[in-house]
XYZ file of C-alpha atoms in Angstrom:
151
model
C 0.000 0.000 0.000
C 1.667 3.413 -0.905
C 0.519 5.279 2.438
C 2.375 7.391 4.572
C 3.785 5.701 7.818
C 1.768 8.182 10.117
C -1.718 6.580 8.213
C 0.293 2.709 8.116
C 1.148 2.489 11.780
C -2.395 3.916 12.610
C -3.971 1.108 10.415
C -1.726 -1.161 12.069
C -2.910 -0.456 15.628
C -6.503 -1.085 14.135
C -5.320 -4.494 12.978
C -5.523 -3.840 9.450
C -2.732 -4.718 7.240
C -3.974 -5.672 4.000
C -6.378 -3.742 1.094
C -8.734 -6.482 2.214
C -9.054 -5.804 5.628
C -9.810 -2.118 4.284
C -12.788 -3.161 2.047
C -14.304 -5.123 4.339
C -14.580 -2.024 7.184
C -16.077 1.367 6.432
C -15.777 4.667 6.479
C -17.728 5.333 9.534
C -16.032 2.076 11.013
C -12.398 4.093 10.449
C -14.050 7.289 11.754
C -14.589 5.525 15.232
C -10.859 5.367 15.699
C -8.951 7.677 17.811
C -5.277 7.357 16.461
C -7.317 7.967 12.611
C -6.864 11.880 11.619
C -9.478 13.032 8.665
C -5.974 13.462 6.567
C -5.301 9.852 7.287
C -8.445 8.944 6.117
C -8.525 11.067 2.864
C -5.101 9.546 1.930
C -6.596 5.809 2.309
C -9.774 6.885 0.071
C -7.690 8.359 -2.399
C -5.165 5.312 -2.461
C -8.135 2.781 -2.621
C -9.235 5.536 -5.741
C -6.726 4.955 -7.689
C -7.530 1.037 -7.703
C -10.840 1.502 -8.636
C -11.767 0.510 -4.708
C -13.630 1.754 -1.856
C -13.796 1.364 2.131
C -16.414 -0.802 2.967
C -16.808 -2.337 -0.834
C -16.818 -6.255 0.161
C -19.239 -5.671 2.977
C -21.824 -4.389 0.540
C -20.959 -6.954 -2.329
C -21.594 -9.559 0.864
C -24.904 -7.699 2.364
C -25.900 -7.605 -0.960
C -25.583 -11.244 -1.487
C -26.733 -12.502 1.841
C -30.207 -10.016 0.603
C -30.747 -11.812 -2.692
C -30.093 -15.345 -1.396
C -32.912 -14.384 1.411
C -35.025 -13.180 -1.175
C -34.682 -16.458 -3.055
C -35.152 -18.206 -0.149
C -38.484 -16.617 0.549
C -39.679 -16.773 -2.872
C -39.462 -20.907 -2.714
C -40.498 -20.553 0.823
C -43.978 -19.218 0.498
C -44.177 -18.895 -3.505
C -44.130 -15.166 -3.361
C -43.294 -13.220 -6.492
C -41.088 -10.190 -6.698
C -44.013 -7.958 -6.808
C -45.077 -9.349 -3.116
C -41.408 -8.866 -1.788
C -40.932 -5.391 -3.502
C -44.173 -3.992 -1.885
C -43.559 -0.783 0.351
C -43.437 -1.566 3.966
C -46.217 1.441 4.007
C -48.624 -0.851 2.887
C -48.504 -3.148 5.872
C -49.989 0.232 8.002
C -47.302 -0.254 11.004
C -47.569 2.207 14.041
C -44.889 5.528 13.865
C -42.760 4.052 16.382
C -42.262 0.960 13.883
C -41.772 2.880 10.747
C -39.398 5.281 12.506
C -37.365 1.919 13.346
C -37.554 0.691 9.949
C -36.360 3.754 8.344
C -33.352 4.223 10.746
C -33.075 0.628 9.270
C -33.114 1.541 5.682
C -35.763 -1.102 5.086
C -37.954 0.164 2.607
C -39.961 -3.345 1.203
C -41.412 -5.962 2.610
C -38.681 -8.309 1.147
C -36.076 -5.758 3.111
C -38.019 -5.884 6.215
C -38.331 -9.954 5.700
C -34.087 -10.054 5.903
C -34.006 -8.579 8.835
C -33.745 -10.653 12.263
C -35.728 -10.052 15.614
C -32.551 -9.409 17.282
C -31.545 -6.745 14.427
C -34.974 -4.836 14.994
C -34.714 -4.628 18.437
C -31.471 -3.413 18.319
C -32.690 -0.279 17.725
C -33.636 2.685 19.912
C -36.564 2.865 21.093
C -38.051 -0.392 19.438
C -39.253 -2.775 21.560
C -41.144 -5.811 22.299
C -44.469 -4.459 21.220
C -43.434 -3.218 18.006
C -42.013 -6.397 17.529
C -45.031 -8.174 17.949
C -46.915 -5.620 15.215
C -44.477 -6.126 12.768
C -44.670 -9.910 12.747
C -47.716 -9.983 13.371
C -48.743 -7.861 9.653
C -46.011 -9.967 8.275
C -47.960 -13.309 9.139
C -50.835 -11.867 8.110
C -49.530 -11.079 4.596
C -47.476 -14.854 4.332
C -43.850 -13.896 5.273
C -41.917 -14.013 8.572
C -38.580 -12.559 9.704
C -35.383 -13.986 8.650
C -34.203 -16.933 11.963
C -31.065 -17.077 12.817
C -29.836 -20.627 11.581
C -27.830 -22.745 14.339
């Protein structure tokens, strides 16, 4: 990597040493980090440029992956078509404290909403147990379910 030492030995105390470790964290991940100045940071974005690369790039190819092999999965699950999985998560009527939640979730269909886990959703402020139960409950009503955590 042609980076400075300052920005090297700062990645290095984050344990990353390769341009693989750096796609797979992002920006915000980086940002976290107190030994990471903003010039440090330009300097890795504009290295990564120059390779046609960006922070965070393999965790998107793999979220984006993990999203349509869900989506698949549904579809042979409960013999839902794309239209069914594409339909706005407005249409299922949810409270304001659950749309709130979904929106700080970036889940914008009911196939988006049907990737996400019980654990993920309650992960976020202010979402609890009763929310929970809406939102499965609208999704039962319409065929689909929440993504389980396989063991």
């Amino acid at each position: 990597m042609n980076i400075s030492v300052k920005t090297r030995n700062a990645l290095r105390k984050m344990s990353i040493r390769t341009l693989a470790d750096l796609l797979r964290i992002t920006e915000t991940e980086l940002r976290s980090f107190k030994n990471l100045t903003e010039d440090n940071l330009d300097e890795i974005k504009s290295m990564l440029g120059t390779k046609g690369l960006r922070l965070g790039q393999a965790t998107e190819q793999q979220q984006s992956a993990a999203k349509r092999a869900v989506y698949d999965q549904l579809k042979t699950q409960t013999g839902a078509a794309d239209e069914s999985l594409n339909r706005s998560v407005n249409e299922l009527q949810l409270s304001v404290r659950a749309r709130k939640a979904l929106a700080l979730l970036n889940v914008q269909t009911i196939g988006d909403l049907c990737t996400k886990t019980e654990a993920e959703l309650m992960g976020v402020k202010n979402f609890g147990m009763t929310s929970l139960l809406e939102i499965k409950e609208k999704l039962t009503l319409n065929g689909f379910s929440l993504r389980k955590i396989e063991e």
